[in-house]
PDB file with one MODEL, atoms N, CA, C and O in Angstrom:
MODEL        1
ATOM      1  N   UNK A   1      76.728  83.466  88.523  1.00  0.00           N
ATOM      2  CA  UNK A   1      77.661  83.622  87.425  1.00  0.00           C
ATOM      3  C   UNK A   1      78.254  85.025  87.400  1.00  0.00           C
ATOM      4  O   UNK A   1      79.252  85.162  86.692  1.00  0.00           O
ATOM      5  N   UNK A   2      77.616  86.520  88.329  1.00  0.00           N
ATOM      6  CA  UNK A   2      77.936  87.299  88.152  1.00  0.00           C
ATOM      7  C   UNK A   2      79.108  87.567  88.540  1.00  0.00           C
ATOM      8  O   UNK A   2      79.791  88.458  88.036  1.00  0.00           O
ATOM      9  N   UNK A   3      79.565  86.637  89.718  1.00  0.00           N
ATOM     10  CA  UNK A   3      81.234  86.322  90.491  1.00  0.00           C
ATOM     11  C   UNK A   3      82.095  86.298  89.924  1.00  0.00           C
ATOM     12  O   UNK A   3      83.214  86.609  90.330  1.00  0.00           O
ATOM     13  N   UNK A   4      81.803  85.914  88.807  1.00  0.00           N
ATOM     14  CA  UNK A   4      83.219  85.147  87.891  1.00  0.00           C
ATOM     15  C   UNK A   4      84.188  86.141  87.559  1.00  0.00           C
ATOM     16  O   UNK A   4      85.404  85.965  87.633  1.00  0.00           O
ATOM     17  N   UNK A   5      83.382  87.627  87.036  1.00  0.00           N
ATOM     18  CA  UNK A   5      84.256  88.336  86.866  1.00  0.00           C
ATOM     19  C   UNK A   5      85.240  89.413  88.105  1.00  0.00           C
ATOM     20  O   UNK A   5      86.258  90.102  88.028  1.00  0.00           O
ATOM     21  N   UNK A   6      84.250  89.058  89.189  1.00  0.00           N
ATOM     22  CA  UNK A   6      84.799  89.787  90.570  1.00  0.00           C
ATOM     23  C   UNK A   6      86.362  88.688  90.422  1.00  0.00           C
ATOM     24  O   UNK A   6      87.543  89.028  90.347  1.00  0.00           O
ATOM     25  N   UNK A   7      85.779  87.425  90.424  1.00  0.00           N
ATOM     26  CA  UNK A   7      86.855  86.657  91.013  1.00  0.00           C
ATOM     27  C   UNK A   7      88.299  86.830  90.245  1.00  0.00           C
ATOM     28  O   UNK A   7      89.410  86.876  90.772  1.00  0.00           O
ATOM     29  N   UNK A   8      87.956  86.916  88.804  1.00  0.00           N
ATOM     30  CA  UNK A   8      88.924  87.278  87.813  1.00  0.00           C
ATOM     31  C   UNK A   8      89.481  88.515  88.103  1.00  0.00           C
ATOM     32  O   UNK A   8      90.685  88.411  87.871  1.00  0.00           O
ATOM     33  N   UNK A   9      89.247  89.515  88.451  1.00  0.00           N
ATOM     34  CA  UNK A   9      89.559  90.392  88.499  1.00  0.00           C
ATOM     35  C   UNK A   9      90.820  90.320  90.067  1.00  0.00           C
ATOM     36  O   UNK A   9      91.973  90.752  90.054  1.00  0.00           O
ATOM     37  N   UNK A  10      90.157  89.695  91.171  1.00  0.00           N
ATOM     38  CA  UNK A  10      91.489  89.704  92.493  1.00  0.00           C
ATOM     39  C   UNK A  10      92.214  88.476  92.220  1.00  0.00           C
ATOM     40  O   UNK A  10      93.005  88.018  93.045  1.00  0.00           O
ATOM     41  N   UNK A  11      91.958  87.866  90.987  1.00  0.00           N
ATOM     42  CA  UNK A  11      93.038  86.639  90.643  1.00  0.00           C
ATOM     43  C   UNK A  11      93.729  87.377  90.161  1.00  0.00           C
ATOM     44  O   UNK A  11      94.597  87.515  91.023  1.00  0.00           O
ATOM     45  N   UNK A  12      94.148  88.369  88.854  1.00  0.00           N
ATOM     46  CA  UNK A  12      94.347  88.737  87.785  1.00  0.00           C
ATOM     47  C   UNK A  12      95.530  90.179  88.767  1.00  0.00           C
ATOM     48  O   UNK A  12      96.725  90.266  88.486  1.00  0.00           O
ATOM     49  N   UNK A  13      94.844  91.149  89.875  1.00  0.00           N
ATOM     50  CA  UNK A  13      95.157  91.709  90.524  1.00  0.00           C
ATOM     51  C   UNK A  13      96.440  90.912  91.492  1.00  0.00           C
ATOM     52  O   UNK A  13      97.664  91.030  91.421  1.00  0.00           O
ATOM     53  N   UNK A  14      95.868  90.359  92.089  1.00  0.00           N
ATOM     54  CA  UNK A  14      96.903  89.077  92.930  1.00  0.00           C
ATOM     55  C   UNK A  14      97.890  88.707  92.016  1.00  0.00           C
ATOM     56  O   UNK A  14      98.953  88.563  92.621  1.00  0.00           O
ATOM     57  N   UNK A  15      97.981  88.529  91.031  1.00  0.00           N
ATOM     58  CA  UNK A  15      99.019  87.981  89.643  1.00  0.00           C
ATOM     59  C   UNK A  15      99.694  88.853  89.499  1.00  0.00           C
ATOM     60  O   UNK A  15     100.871  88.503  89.408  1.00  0.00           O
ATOM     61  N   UNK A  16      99.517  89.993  89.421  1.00  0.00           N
ATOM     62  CA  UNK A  16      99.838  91.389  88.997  1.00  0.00           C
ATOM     63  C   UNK A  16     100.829  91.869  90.117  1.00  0.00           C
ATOM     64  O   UNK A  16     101.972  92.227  89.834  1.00  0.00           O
ATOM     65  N   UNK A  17     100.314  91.860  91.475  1.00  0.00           N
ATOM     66  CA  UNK A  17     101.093  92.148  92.453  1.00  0.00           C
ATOM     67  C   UNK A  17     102.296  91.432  92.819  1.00  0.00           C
ATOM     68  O   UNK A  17     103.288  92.048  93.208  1.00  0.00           O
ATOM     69  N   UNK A  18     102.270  90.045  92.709  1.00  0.00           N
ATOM     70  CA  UNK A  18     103.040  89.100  93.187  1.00  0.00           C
ATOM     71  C   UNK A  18     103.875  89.200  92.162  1.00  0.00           C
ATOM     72  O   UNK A  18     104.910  88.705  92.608  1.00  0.00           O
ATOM     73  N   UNK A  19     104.118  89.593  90.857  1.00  0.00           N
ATOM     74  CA  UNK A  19     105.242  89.510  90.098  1.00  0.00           C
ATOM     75  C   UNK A  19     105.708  90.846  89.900  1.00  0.00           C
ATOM     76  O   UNK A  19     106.593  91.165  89.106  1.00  0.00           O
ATOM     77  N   UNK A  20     105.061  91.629  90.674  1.00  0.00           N
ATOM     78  CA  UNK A  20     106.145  92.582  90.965  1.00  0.00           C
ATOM     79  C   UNK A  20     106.747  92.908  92.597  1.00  0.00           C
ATOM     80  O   UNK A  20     107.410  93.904  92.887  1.00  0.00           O
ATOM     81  N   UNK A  21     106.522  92.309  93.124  1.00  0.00           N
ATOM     82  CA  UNK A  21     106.898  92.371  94.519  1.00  0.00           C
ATOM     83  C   UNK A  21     108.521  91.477  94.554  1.00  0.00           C
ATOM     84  O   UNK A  21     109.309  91.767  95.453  1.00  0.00           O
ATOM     85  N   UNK A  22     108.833  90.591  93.692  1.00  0.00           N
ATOM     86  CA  UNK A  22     110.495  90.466  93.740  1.00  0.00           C
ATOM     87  C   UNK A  22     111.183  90.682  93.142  1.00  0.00           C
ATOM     88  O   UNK A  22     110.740  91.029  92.047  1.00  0.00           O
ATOM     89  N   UNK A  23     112.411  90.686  93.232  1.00  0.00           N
ATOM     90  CA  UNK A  23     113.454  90.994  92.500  1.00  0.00           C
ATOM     91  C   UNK A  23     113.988  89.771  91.420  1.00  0.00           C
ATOM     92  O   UNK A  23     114.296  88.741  92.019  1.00  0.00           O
ATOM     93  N   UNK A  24     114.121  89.720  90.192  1.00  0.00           N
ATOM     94  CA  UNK A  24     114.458  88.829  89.701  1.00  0.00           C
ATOM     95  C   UNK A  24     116.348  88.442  89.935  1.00  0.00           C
ATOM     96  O   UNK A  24     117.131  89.106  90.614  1.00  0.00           O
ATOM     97  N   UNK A  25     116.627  87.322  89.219  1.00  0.00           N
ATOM     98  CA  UNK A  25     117.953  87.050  89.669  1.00  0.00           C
ATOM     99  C   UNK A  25     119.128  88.275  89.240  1.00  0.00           C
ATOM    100  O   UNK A  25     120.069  88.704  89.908  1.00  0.00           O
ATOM    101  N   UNK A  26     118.732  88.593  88.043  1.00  0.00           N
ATOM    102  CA  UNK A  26     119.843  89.433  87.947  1.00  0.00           C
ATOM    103  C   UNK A  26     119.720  91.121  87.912  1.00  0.00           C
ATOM    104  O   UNK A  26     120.060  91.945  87.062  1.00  0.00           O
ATOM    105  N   UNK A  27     119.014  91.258  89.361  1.00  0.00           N
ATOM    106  CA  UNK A  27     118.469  92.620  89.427  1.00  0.00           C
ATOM    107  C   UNK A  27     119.892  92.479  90.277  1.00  0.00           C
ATOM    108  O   UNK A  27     120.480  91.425  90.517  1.00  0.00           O
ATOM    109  N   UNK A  28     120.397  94.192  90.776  1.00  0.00           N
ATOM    110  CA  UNK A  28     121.042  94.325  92.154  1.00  0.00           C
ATOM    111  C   UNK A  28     120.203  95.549  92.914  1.00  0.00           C
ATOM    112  O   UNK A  28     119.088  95.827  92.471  1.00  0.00           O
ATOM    113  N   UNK A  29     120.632  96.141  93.839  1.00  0.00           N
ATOM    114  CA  UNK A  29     120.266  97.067  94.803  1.00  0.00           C
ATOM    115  C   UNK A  29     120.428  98.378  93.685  1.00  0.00           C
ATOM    116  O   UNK A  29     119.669  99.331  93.858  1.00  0.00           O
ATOM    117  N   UNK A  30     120.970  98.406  93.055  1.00  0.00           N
ATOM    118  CA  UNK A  30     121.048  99.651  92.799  1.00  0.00           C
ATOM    119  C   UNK A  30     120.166 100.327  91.052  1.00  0.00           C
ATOM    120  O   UNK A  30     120.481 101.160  90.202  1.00  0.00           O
ATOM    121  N   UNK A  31     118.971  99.364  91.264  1.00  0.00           N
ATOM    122  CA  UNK A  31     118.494  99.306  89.915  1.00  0.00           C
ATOM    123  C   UNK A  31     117.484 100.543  90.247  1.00  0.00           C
ATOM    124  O   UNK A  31     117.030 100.809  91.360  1.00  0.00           O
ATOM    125  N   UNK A  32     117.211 101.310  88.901  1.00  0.00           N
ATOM    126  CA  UNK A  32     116.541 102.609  89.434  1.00  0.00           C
ATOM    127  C   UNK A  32     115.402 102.734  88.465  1.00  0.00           C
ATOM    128  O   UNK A  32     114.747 103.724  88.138  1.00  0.00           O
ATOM    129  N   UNK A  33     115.318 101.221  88.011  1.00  0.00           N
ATOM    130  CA  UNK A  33     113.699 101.125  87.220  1.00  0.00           C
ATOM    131  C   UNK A  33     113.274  99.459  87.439  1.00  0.00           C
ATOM    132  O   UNK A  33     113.895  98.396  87.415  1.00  0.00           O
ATOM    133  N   UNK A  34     111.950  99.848  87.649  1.00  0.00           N
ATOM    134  CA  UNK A  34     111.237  98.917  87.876  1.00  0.00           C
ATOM    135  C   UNK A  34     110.003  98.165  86.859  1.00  0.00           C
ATOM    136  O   UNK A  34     109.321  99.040  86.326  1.00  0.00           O
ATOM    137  N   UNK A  35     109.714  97.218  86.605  1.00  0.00           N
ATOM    138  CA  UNK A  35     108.811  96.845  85.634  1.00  0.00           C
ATOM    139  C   UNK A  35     107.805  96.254  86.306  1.00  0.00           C
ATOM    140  O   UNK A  35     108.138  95.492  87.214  1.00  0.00           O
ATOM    141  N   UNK A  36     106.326  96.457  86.028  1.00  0.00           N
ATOM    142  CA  UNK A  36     105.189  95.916  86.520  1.00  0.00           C
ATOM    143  C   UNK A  36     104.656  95.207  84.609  1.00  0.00           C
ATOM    144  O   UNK A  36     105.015  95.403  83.448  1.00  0.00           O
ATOM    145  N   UNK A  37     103.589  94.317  85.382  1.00  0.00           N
ATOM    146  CA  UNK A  37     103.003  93.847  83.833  1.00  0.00           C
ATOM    147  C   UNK A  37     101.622  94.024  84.315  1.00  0.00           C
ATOM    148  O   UNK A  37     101.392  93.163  85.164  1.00  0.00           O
ATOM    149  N   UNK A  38     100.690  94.735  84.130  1.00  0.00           N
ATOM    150  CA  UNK A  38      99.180  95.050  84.511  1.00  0.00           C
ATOM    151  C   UNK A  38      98.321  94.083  83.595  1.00  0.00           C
ATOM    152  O   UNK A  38      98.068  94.412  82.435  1.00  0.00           O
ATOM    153  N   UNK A  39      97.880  92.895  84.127  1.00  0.00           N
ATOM    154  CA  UNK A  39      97.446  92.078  83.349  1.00  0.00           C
ATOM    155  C   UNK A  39      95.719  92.338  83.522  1.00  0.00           C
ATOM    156  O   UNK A  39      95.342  92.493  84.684  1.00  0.00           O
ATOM    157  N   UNK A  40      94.666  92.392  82.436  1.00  0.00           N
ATOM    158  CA  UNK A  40      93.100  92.952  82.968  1.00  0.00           C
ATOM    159  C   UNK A  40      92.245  92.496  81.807  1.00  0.00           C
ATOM    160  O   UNK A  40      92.646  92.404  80.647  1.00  0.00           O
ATOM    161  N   UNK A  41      91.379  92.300  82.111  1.00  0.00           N
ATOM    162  CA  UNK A  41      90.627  91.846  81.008  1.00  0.00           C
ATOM    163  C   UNK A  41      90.154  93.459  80.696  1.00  0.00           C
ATOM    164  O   UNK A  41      90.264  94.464  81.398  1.00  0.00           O
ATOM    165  N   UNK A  42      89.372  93.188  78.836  1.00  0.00           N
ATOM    166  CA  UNK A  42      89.430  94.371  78.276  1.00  0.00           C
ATOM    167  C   UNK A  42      89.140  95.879  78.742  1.00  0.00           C
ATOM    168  O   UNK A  42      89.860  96.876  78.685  1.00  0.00           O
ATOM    169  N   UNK A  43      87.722  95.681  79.263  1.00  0.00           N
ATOM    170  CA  UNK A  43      86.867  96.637  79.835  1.00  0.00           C
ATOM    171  C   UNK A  43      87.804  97.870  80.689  1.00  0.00           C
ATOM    172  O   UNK A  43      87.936  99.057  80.393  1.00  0.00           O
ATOM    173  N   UNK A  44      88.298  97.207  81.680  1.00  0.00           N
ATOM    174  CA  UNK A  44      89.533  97.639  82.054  1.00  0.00           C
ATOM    175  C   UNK A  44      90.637  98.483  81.636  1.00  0.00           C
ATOM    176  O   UNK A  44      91.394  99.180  82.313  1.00  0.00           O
ATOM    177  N   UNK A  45      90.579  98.283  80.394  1.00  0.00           N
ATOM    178  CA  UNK A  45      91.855  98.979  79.390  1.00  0.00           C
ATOM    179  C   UNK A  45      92.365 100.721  79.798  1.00  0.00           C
ATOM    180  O   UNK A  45      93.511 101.112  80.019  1.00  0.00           O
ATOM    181  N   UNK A  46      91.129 101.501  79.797  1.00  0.00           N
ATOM    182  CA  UNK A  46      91.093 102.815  79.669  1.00  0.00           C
ATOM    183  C   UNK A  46      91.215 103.047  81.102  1.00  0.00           C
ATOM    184  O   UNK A  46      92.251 103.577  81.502  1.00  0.00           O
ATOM    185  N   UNK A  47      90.264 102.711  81.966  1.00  0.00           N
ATOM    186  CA  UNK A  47      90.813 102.757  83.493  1.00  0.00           C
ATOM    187  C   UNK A  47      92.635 102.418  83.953  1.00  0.00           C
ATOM    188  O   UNK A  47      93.207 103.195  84.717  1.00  0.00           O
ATOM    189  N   UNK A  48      93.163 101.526  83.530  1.00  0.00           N
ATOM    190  CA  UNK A  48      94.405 101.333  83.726  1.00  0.00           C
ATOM    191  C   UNK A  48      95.102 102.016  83.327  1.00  0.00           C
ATOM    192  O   UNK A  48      95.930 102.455  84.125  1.00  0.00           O
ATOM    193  N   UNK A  49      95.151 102.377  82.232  1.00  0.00           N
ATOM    194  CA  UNK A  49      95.352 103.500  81.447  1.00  0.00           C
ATOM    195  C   UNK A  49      96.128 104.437  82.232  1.00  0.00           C
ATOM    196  O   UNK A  49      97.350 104.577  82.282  1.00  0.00           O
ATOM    197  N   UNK A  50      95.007 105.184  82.962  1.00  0.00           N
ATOM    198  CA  UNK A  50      94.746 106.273  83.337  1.00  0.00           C
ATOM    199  C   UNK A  50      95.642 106.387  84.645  1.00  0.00           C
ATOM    200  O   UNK A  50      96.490 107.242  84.900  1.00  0.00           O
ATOM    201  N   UNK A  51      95.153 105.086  85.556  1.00  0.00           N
ATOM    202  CA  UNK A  51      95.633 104.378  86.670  1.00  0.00           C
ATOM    203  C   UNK A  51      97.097 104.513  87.130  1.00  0.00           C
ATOM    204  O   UNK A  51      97.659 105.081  88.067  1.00  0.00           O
ATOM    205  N   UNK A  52      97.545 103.639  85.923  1.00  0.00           N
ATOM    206  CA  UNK A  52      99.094 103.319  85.813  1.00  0.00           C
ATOM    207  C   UNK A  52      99.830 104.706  85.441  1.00  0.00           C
ATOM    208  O   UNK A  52     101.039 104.479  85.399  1.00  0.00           O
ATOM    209  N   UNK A  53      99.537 106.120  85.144  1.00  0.00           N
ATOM    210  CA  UNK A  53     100.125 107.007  85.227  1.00  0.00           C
ATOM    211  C   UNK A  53     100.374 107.681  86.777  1.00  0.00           C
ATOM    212  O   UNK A  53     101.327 108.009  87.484  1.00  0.00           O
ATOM    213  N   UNK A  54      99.328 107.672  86.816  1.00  0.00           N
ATOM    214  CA  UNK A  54      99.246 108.478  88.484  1.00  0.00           C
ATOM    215  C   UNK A  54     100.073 107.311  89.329  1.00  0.00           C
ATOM    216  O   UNK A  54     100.715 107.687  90.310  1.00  0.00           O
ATOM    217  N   UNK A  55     100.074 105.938  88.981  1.00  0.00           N
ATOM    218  CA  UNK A  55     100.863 104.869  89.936  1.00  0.00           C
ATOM    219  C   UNK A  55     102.892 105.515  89.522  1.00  0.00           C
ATOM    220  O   UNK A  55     103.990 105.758  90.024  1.00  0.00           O
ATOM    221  N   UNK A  56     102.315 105.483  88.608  1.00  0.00           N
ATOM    222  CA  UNK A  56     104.323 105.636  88.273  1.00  0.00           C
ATOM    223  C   UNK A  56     104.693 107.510  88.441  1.00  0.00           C
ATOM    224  O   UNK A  56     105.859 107.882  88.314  1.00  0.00           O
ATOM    225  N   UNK A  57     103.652 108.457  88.708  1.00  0.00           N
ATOM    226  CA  UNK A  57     104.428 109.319  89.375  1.00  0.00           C
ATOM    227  C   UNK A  57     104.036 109.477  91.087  1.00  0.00           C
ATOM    228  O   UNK A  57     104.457 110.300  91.900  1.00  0.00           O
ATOM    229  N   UNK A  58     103.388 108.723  91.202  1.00  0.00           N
ATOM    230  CA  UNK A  58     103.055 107.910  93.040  1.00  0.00           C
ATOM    231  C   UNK A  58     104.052 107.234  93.297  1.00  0.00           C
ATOM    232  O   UNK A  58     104.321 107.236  94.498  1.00  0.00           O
ATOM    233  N   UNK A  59     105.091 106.326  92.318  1.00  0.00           N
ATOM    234  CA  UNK A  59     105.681 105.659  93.275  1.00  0.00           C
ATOM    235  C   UNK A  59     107.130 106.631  92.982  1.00  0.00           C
ATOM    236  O   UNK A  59     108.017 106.374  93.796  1.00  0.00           O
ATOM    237  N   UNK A  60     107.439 107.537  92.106  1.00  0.00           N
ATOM    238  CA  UNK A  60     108.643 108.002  91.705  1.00  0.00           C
ATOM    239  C   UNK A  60     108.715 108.822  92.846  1.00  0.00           C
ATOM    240  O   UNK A  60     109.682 108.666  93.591  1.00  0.00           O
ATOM    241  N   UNK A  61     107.610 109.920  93.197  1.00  0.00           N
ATOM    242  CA  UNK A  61     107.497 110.686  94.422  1.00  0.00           C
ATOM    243  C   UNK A  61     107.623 110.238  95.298  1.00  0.00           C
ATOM    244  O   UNK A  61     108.120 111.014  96.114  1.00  0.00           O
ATOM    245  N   UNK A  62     107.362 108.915  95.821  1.00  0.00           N
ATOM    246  CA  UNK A  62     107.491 107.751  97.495  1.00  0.00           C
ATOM    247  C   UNK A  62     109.122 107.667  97.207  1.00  0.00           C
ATOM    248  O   UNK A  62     109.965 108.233  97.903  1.00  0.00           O
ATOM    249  N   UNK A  63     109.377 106.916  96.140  1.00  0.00           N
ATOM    250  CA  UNK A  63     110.850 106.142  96.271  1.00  0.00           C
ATOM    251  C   UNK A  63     112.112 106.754  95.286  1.00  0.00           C
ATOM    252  O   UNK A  63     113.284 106.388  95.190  1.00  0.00           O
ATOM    253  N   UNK A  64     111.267 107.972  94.516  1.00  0.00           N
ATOM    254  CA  UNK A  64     112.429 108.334  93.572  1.00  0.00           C
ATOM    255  C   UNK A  64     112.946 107.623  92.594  1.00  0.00           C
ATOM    256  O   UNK A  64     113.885 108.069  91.936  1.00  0.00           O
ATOM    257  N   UNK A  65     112.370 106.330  92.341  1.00  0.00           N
ATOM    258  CA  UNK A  65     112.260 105.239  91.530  1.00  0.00           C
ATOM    259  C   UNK A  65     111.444 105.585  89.950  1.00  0.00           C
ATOM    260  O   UNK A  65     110.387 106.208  89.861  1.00  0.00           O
ATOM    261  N   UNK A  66     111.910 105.244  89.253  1.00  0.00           N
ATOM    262  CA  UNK A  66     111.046 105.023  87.723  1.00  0.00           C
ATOM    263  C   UNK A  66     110.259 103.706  88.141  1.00  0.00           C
ATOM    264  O   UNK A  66     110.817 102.886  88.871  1.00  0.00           O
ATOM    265  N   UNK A  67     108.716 103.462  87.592  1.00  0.00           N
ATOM    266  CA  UNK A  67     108.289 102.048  86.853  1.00  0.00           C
ATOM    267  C   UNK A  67     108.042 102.515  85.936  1.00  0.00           C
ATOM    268  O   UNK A  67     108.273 103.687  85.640  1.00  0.00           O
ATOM    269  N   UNK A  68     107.384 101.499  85.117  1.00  0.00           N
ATOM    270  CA  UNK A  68     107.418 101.116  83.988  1.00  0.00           C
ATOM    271  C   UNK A  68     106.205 100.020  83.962  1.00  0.00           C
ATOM    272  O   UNK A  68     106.479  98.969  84.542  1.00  0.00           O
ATOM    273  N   UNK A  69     104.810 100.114  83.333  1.00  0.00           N
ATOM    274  CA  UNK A  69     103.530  99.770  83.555  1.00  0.00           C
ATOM    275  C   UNK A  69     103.441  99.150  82.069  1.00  0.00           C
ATOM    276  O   UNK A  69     102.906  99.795  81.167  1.00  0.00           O
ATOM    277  N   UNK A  70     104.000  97.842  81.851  1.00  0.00           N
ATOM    278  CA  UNK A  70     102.789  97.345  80.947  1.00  0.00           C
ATOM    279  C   UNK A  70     101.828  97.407  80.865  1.00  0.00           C
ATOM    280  O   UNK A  70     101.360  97.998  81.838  1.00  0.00           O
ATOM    281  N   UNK A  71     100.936  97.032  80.009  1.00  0.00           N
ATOM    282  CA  UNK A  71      99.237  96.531  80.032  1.00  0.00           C
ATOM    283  C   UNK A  71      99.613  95.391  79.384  1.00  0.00           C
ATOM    284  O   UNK A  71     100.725  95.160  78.909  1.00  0.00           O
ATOM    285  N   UNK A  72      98.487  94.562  79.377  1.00  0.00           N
ATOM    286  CA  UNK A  72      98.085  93.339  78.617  1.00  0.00           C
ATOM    287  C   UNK A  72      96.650  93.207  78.838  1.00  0.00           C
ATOM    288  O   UNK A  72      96.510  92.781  79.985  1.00  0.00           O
ATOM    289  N   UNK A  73      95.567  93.366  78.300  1.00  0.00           N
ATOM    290  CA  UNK A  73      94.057  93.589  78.183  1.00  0.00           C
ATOM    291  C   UNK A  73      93.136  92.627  77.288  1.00  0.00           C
ATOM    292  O   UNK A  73      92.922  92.986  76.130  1.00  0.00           O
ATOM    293  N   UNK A  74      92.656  91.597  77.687  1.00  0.00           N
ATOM    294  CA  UNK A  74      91.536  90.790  76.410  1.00  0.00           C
ATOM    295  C   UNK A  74      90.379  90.436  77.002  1.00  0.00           C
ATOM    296  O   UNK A  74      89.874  91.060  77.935  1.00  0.00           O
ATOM    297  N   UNK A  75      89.987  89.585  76.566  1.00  0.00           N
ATOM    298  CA  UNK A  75      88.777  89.059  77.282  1.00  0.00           C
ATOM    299  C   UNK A  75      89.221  88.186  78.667  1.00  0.00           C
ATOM    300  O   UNK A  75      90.231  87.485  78.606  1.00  0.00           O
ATOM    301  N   UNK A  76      88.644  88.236  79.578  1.00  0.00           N
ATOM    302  CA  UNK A  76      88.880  87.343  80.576  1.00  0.00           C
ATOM    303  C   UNK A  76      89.034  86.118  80.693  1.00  0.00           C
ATOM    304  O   UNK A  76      89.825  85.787  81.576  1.00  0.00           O
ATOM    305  N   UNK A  77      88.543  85.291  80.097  1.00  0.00           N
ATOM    306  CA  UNK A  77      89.404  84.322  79.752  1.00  0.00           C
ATOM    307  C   UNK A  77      90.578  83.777  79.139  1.00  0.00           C
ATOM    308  O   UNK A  77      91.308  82.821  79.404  1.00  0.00           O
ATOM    309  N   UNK A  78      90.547  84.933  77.960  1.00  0.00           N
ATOM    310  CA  UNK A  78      92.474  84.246  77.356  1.00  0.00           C
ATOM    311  C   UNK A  78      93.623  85.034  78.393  1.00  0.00           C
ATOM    312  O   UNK A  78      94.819  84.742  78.412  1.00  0.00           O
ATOM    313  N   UNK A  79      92.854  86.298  79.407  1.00  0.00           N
ATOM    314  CA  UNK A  79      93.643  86.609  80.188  1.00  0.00           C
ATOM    315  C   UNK A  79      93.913  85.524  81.365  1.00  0.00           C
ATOM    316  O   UNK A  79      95.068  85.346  81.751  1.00  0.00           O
ATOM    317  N   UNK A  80      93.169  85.030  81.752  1.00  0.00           N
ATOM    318  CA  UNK A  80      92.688  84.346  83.153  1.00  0.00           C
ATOM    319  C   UNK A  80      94.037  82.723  82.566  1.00  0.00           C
ATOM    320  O   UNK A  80      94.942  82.274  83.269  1.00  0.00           O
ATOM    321  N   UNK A  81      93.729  82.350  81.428  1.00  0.00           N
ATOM    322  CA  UNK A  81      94.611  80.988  80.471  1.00  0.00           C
ATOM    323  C   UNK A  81      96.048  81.688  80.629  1.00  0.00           C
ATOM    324  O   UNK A  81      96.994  81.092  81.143  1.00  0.00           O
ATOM    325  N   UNK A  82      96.138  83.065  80.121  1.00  0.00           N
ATOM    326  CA  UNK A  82      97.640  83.669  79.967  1.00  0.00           C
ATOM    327  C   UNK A  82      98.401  83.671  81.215  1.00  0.00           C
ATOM    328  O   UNK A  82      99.588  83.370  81.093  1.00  0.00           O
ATOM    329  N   UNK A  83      97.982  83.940  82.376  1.00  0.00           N
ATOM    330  CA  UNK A  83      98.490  83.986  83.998  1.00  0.00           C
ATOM    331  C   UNK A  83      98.491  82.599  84.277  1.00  0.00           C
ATOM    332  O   UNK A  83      99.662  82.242  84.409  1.00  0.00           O
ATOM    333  N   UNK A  84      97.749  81.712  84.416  1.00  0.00           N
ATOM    334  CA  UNK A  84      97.739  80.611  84.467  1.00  0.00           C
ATOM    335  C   UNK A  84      99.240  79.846  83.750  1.00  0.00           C
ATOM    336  O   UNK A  84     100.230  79.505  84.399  1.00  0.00           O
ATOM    337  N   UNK A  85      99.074  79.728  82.439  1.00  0.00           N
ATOM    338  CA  UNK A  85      99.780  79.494  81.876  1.00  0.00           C
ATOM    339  C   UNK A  85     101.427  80.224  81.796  1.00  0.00           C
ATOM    340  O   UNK A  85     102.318  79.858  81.029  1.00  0.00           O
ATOM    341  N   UNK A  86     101.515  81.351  82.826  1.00  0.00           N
ATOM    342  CA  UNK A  86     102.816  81.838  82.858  1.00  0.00           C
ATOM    343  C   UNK A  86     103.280  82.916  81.828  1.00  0.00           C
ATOM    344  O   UNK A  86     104.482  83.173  81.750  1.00  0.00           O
ATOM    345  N   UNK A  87     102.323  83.591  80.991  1.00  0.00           N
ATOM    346  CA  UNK A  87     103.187  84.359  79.550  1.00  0.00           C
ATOM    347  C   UNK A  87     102.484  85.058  80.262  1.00  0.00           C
ATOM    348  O   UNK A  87     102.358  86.258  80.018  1.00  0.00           O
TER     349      UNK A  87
ENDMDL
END
C-alpha cells in the first residue's frame, strides 16, 4: 500500500508535464508567457512552492520566456479524481 503514493505522485507529475508540453489552439509563435498547472497532493505544497520559483527563473534564463506556475494541492485522491476527470 506504500506504492500508492509513489504511483500518484509520477501519475500526477506525468499530468503535469504533458499539459504543458503543447501549445493550445490559439497560442502563436510569438507568445512570451507560458502557463504550467502543478497539480500535487498536499504534503507537497511548500516543496513546490519553493520549486516552481527557481523553475520560472530556470526557464526565463534557458529561453528568455516568462512561466507562470499554478499550484493545485489536496489530498491525493481528490487530486488523483481532479486529473482524471480533466479540471
Amino acid at each position: 500500500m506504500k506504492k500508492l503514493p509513489w504511483i500518484l505522485l509520477i501519475l500526477t507529475t506525468t499530468a503535469l508535464l504533458a499539459t504543458g508540453c503543447g501549445k493550445g489552439s490559439n497560442s502563436s509563435d510569438k507568445d512570451d508567457k507560458n502557463e504550467l498547472l502543478n497539480v500535487s497532493y498536499d504534503p507537497t505544497r511548500e516543496f513546490y512552492s519553493q520549486y516552481n520559483e527557481l523553475f520560472c527563473a530556470h526557464w526565463k534564463n534557458e529561453t528568455g520566456k516568462d512561466v507562470v506556475v499554478t499550484q493545485s494541492h489536496g489530498g491525493s485522491g481528490s487530486q488523483a479524481r481532479s486529473v482524471i476527470e480533466g479540471n
